[in-house]
């Protein structure tokens, strides 16, 4: 209700947040036996990839990817996919969600990330829901028999994810602008994703966290009614019998690579539109100019 004639702080993107690779190793893999280590130069500095004798792995580039020796079950089932949010969200587990979120924040703080600007959410991964998903995937031929064990009580976990915010506005990171099918505001697109079970941290990915420089001047957003009319006009002009319903509207700070191959940003409105109550599409509109942003297919 308060979005009309709003001004927001002008900001620039200084780059992806850097971290201490040695610190990341000590936090996630200290004491493990290394079975293989690869080290080479990348576009954003040194890349180090570790495989450990117990099956765990750690990949350190500008991003961090950690998988434990027992994480393969979650990966095979694809528990982080947005298609399964409803399946898992309706269940519960006996684990302490707040404790696990605090653990992730603590580790990220030690790595130099500002977790005050991250909005954390958690989805329970119950044994019953994972069994149901496994049975579905086996029946649909998406899993090979014998590839995954049946989930047990030891496997129950939380899928924890977080989006970055800047001046209170969530960040639409660069990967979400690569193509239309990547633009969903969903847990599996979040720049921070982790699975935490009673055994400990099963997997962790930290990527697309930016350093922003907030300026003194402000940007005036178009009244929301004008933005909404852009959406209405687009779908009114589609000559078919489909019923379109806007189900979500969310203000974002979009980060993308400009024509000069440098980071750029712009305030945008993100709209989710349902076609005949089932097929979801996303429409983006620049919140300052009112122009639609067309992403590649």
Short mmCIF file of C-alpha atoms in Angstrom, two decimals:
data_model
loop_
_atom_site.label_atom_id
_atom_site.label_comp_id
_atom_site.label_asym_id
_atom_site.label_seq_id
_atom_site.Cartn_x
_atom_site.Cartn_y
_atom_site.Cartn_z
CA UNK A 1 0.00 0.00 0.00
CA UNK A 2 2.93 2.35 0.56
CA UNK A 3 4.78 1.91 -2.73
CA UNK A 4 3.40 4.92 -4.60
CA UNK A 5 5.83 7.84 -5.08
CA UNK A 6 8.53 6.04 -3.11
CA UNK A 7 12.19 7.01 -3.39
CA UNK A 8 15.03 4.58 -2.73
CA UNK A 9 18.74 5.09 -2.24
CA UNK A 10 20.90 4.99 -5.36
CA UNK A 11 23.45 2.18 -5.19
CA UNK A 12 26.30 0.73 -7.22
CA UNK A 13 27.75 -2.80 -7.25
CA UNK A 14 31.44 -2.97 -6.40
CA UNK A 15 31.71 -6.70 -7.10
CA UNK A 16 31.22 -10.15 -5.65
CA UNK A 17 32.15 -10.40 -1.98
CA UNK A 18 35.52 -12.11 -1.46
CA UNK A 19 36.44 -14.46 1.38
CA UNK A 20 39.50 -16.20 2.86
CA UNK A 21 39.94 -19.62 1.17
CA UNK A 22 42.19 -20.87 3.98
CA UNK A 23 39.52 -19.94 6.51
CA UNK A 24 36.86 -21.72 4.45
CA UNK A 25 38.99 -24.87 4.39
CA UNK A 26 39.58 -24.81 8.14
CA UNK A 27 35.87 -24.28 8.87
CA UNK A 28 34.56 -26.96 6.55
CA UNK A 29 37.26 -29.58 6.07
CA UNK A 30 39.94 -29.31 8.74
CA UNK A 31 41.37 -32.72 9.68
CA UNK A 32 39.98 -34.58 6.66
CA UNK A 33 42.25 -36.78 4.57
CA UNK A 34 42.70 -35.35 1.06
CA UNK A 35 42.49 -37.91 -1.71
CA UNK A 36 42.77 -35.38 -4.55
CA UNK A 37 43.55 -31.66 -4.82
CA UNK A 38 43.46 -29.53 -7.97
CA UNK A 39 44.64 -25.94 -8.12
CA UNK A 40 44.52 -23.63 -11.12
CA UNK A 41 43.96 -20.01 -12.16
CA UNK A 42 40.44 -18.81 -12.94
CA UNK A 43 38.87 -15.57 -14.13
CA UNK A 44 38.39 -14.45 -10.53
CA UNK A 45 41.64 -15.71 -9.01
CA UNK A 46 42.84 -19.10 -7.84
CA UNK A 47 40.46 -22.06 -7.93
CA UNK A 48 41.03 -24.94 -5.51
CA UNK A 49 39.11 -28.22 -5.64
CA UNK A 50 39.41 -30.90 -2.94
CA UNK A 51 38.10 -34.44 -2.80
CA UNK A 52 38.42 -36.24 0.52
CA UNK A 53 38.88 -39.93 1.25
CA UNK A 54 35.44 -40.20 2.90
CA UNK A 55 33.68 -38.86 -0.23
CA UNK A 56 33.24 -35.26 0.89
CA UNK A 57 34.30 -32.43 -1.45
CA UNK A 58 35.09 -28.72 -1.31
CA UNK A 59 35.27 -26.28 -4.23
CA UNK A 60 36.67 -22.79 -3.66
CA UNK A 61 36.43 -20.17 -6.41
CA UNK A 62 34.72 -16.78 -5.96
CA UNK A 63 31.99 -19.08 -4.65
CA UNK A 64 32.05 -21.89 -2.07
CA UNK A 65 30.58 -25.36 -2.59
CA UNK A 66 30.80 -28.01 0.13
CA UNK A 67 29.28 -31.51 0.10
CA UNK A 68 29.64 -34.01 2.94
CA UNK A 69 30.18 -37.75 2.64
CA UNK A 70 26.48 -38.32 3.36
CA UNK A 71 24.98 -35.62 1.14
CA UNK A 72 24.39 -37.74 -1.98
CA UNK A 73 20.88 -38.78 -0.88
CA UNK A 74 19.64 -35.17 -0.97
CA UNK A 75 21.34 -34.51 -4.31
CA UNK A 76 19.86 -37.62 -5.95
CA UNK A 77 16.37 -36.74 -4.72
CA UNK A 78 16.72 -33.09 -5.78
CA UNK A 79 15.18 -31.88 -2.51
CA UNK A 80 16.12 -28.24 -3.26
CA UNK A 81 14.03 -28.03 -6.42
CA UNK A 82 11.18 -25.54 -6.25
CA UNK A 83 8.75 -28.21 -7.56
CA UNK A 84 8.92 -29.93 -4.16
CA UNK A 85 8.37 -26.92 -1.86
CA UNK A 86 4.75 -27.85 -1.13
CA UNK A 87 5.63 -31.49 -0.49
CA UNK A 88 8.20 -30.61 2.18
CA UNK A 89 6.73 -27.40 3.65
CA UNK A 90 3.62 -29.17 4.92
CA UNK A 91 5.70 -31.55 7.08
CA UNK A 92 7.85 -31.08 10.19
CA UNK A 93 11.05 -32.49 11.68
CA UNK A 94 12.35 -32.85 15.23
CA UNK A 95 15.42 -30.67 14.62
CA UNK A 96 16.13 -27.15 15.88
CA UNK A 97 15.82 -24.88 12.86
CA UNK A 98 17.06 -21.74 14.66
CA UNK A 99 20.17 -23.55 15.90
CA UNK A 100 21.15 -24.57 12.37
CA UNK A 101 20.52 -21.12 10.93
CA UNK A 102 22.68 -19.68 13.72
CA UNK A 103 25.46 -22.16 12.85
CA UNK A 104 25.42 -21.09 9.20
CA UNK A 105 25.41 -17.41 10.16
CA UNK A 106 28.33 -17.99 12.50
CA UNK A 107 30.39 -19.69 9.79
CA UNK A 108 29.54 -16.99 7.24
CA UNK A 109 30.44 -14.25 9.70
CA UNK A 110 33.83 -15.90 10.24
CA UNK A 111 34.31 -15.86 6.47
CA UNK A 112 33.56 -12.13 6.41
CA UNK A 113 29.99 -12.14 5.12
CA UNK A 114 27.46 -9.73 6.61
CA UNK A 115 24.58 -12.02 7.57
CA UNK A 116 22.51 -9.07 8.81
CA UNK A 117 21.83 -8.39 5.13
CA UNK A 118 20.71 -11.95 4.42
CA UNK A 119 17.11 -13.10 4.84
CA UNK A 120 17.11 -16.75 5.97
CA UNK A 121 14.30 -19.27 5.50
CA UNK A 122 14.13 -23.01 6.23
CA UNK A 123 12.17 -25.94 4.78
CA UNK A 124 11.91 -29.21 6.76
CA UNK A 125 13.04 -32.37 4.95
CA UNK A 126 11.09 -35.06 6.78
CA UNK A 127 11.69 -38.77 6.31
CA UNK A 128 8.10 -39.37 5.19
CA UNK A 129 8.27 -36.63 2.55
CA UNK A 130 11.65 -37.83 1.26
CA UNK A 131 10.33 -41.41 1.03
CA UNK A 132 7.29 -40.16 -0.88
CA UNK A 133 9.53 -38.22 -3.27
CA UNK A 134 11.85 -41.21 -3.73
CA UNK A 135 8.90 -43.49 -4.55
CA UNK A 136 7.56 -40.95 -7.05
CA UNK A 137 10.92 -40.63 -8.79
CA UNK A 138 11.42 -44.41 -8.90
CA UNK A 139 7.93 -44.89 -10.37
CA UNK A 140 8.55 -42.15 -12.95
CA UNK A 141 11.91 -43.60 -13.96
CA UNK A 142 13.81 -40.56 -12.70
CA UNK A 143 15.85 -42.65 -10.26
CA UNK A 144 17.61 -45.96 -10.87
CA UNK A 145 16.77 -48.73 -8.44
CA UNK A 146 19.68 -49.20 -6.04
CA UNK A 147 21.06 -45.70 -6.67
CA UNK A 148 19.75 -44.29 -3.40
CA UNK A 149 19.05 -45.89 -0.06
CA UNK A 150 15.65 -45.41 1.52
CA UNK A 151 15.73 -42.34 3.81
CA UNK A 152 15.91 -43.05 7.54
CA UNK A 153 15.37 -40.92 10.64
CA UNK A 154 19.07 -39.99 10.57
CA UNK A 155 18.52 -38.29 7.21
CA UNK A 156 15.85 -35.81 8.31
CA UNK A 157 17.18 -32.31 7.83
CA UNK A 158 16.46 -28.67 7.07
CA UNK A 159 17.02 -27.08 3.70
CA UNK A 160 18.10 -23.55 4.64
CA UNK A 161 18.37 -20.76 2.10
CA UNK A 162 18.91 -17.01 2.08
CA UNK A 163 18.59 -14.08 -0.30
CA UNK A 164 20.74 -10.98 0.08
CA UNK A 165 19.14 -7.59 0.80
CA UNK A 166 20.45 -4.09 0.23
CA UNK A 167 18.78 -1.17 2.05
CA UNK A 168 16.00 -3.61 2.88
CA UNK A 169 15.33 -4.58 -0.76
CA UNK A 170 16.02 -8.18 -1.85
CA UNK A 171 18.70 -8.69 -4.49
CA UNK A 172 17.86 -10.28 -7.85
CA UNK A 173 21.30 -11.75 -8.51
CA UNK A 174 23.01 -12.05 -11.90
CA UNK A 175 22.24 -15.73 -12.55
CA UNK A 176 18.51 -14.92 -12.38
CA UNK A 177 18.95 -12.66 -15.43
CA UNK A 178 20.66 -15.25 -17.61
CA UNK A 179 17.39 -16.61 -19.00
CA UNK A 180 13.65 -16.54 -18.34
CA UNK A 181 13.68 -20.05 -16.86
CA UNK A 182 16.30 -18.89 -14.31
CA UNK A 183 14.33 -15.89 -13.06
CA UNK A 184 12.14 -17.55 -10.41
CA UNK A 185 12.11 -16.15 -6.89
CA UNK A 186 12.47 -19.63 -5.40
CA UNK A 187 14.65 -21.38 -2.79
CA UNK A 188 16.74 -23.19 -5.40
CA UNK A 189 17.81 -19.83 -6.88
CA UNK A 190 18.94 -18.39 -3.54
CA UNK A 191 22.63 -17.39 -3.35
CA UNK A 192 23.01 -19.20 -0.02
CA UNK A 193 21.76 -22.79 0.17
CA UNK A 194 22.51 -25.38 2.86
CA UNK A 195 21.24 -28.73 4.08
CA UNK A 196 21.71 -29.41 7.79
CA UNK A 197 20.94 -32.77 9.44
CA UNK A 198 21.62 -34.08 12.95
CA UNK A 199 24.91 -35.38 11.52
CA UNK A 200 25.94 -31.80 10.73
CA UNK A 201 26.31 -29.69 7.60
CA UNK A 202 25.48 -31.88 4.60
CA UNK A 203 25.94 -29.29 1.87
CA UNK A 204 26.59 -25.56 1.51
CA UNK A 205 26.74 -23.19 -1.43
CA UNK A 206 27.56 -19.49 -1.11
CA UNK A 207 27.47 -17.55 -4.37
CA UNK A 208 26.42 -14.19 -5.84
CA UNK A 209 26.82 -12.16 -2.63
CA UNK A 210 27.72 -8.59 -3.59
CA UNK A 211 29.44 -5.58 -2.09
CA UNK A 212 27.23 -2.53 -2.60
CA UNK A 213 28.14 1.13 -2.34
CA UNK A 214 25.12 3.19 -1.34
CA UNK A 215 25.20 6.77 -2.57
CA UNK A 216 23.74 10.02 -1.22
CA UNK A 217 21.32 10.65 -4.09
CA UNK A 218 18.03 8.80 -4.50
CA UNK A 219 15.98 7.18 -7.26
CA UNK A 220 12.27 7.92 -7.58
CA UNK A 221 10.14 4.91 -8.45
CA UNK A 222 7.11 5.16 -10.68
CA UNK A 223 3.80 4.80 -8.82
CA UNK A 224 2.89 1.14 -8.54
CA UNK A 225 -0.39 1.73 -10.39
CA UNK A 226 1.60 2.76 -13.47
CA UNK A 227 3.79 -0.35 -13.21
CA UNK A 228 0.71 -2.57 -12.81
CA UNK A 229 -0.85 -1.02 -15.91
CA UNK A 230 2.21 -2.08 -17.95
CA UNK A 231 1.58 -5.68 -16.89
CA UNK A 232 -2.16 -5.45 -17.57
CA UNK A 233 -1.60 -3.96 -21.01
CA UNK A 234 0.84 -6.71 -22.02
CA UNK A 235 -1.52 -9.55 -21.14
CA UNK A 236 -4.65 -7.76 -22.39
CA UNK A 237 -2.99 -7.56 -25.82
CA UNK A 238 -2.40 -11.31 -26.06
CA UNK A 239 -5.17 -12.59 -28.30
CA UNK A 240 -6.04 -15.98 -26.85
CA UNK A 241 -8.49 -17.58 -24.43
CA UNK A 242 -6.00 -17.93 -21.58
CA UNK A 243 -6.88 -16.42 -18.22
CA UNK A 244 -3.89 -14.59 -16.70
CA UNK A 245 -3.73 -13.88 -12.98
CA UNK A 246 -0.95 -11.97 -11.23
CA UNK A 247 -0.28 -13.88 -8.00
CA UNK A 248 2.83 -12.07 -6.67
CA UNK A 249 4.51 -8.70 -7.03
CA UNK A 250 7.87 -8.06 -5.37
CA UNK A 251 10.34 -5.17 -5.46
CA UNK A 252 13.93 -6.24 -6.19
CA UNK A 253 17.35 -4.69 -6.73
CA UNK A 254 18.52 -6.36 -9.93
CA UNK A 255 22.24 -7.00 -10.45
CA UNK A 256 23.37 -7.87 -13.98
CA UNK A 257 26.30 -7.51 -16.37
CA UNK A 258 25.93 -4.40 -18.54
CA UNK A 259 27.02 -3.90 -22.14
CA UNK A 260 30.45 -2.76 -20.91
CA UNK A 261 30.83 -6.15 -19.15
CA UNK A 262 30.73 -4.43 -15.77
CA UNK A 263 28.16 -4.88 -13.02
CA UNK A 264 25.06 -2.72 -13.25
CA UNK A 265 21.95 -2.51 -11.10
CA UNK A 266 18.38 -1.29 -11.37
CA UNK A 267 15.25 -1.44 -9.21
CA UNK A 268 12.68 -3.78 -10.70
CA UNK A 269 9.24 -5.17 -10.03
CA UNK A 270 9.03 -8.94 -10.24
CA UNK A 271 5.62 -10.36 -11.19
CA UNK A 272 4.49 -13.98 -11.15
CA UNK A 273 1.66 -14.61 -13.59
CA UNK A 274 -0.38 -17.80 -13.65
CA UNK A 275 -1.83 -18.99 -16.95
CA UNK A 276 -5.19 -20.73 -16.43
CA UNK A 277 -4.27 -21.34 -12.81
CA UNK A 278 -1.31 -23.63 -13.48
CA UNK A 279 1.56 -22.56 -15.76
CA UNK A 280 3.64 -19.82 -14.11
CA UNK A 281 5.52 -17.13 -16.01
CA UNK A 282 7.64 -14.24 -14.74
CA UNK A 283 7.51 -10.64 -15.95
CA UNK A 284 10.06 -8.00 -14.93
CA UNK A 285 9.46 -4.25 -15.12
CA UNK A 286 12.00 -1.50 -14.40
CA UNK A 287 10.61 0.26 -11.30
CA UNK A 288 12.12 3.62 -12.30
CA UNK A 289 11.26 3.77 -16.02
CA UNK A 290 8.24 1.44 -16.27
CA UNK A 291 9.83 -0.48 -19.18
CA UNK A 292 9.54 -4.26 -19.39
CA UNK A 293 12.83 -6.17 -19.08
CA UNK A 294 13.01 -8.99 -21.61
CA UNK A 295 15.33 -11.81 -20.64
CA UNK A 296 16.66 -14.39 -23.14
CA UNK A 297 14.50 -17.48 -23.55
#
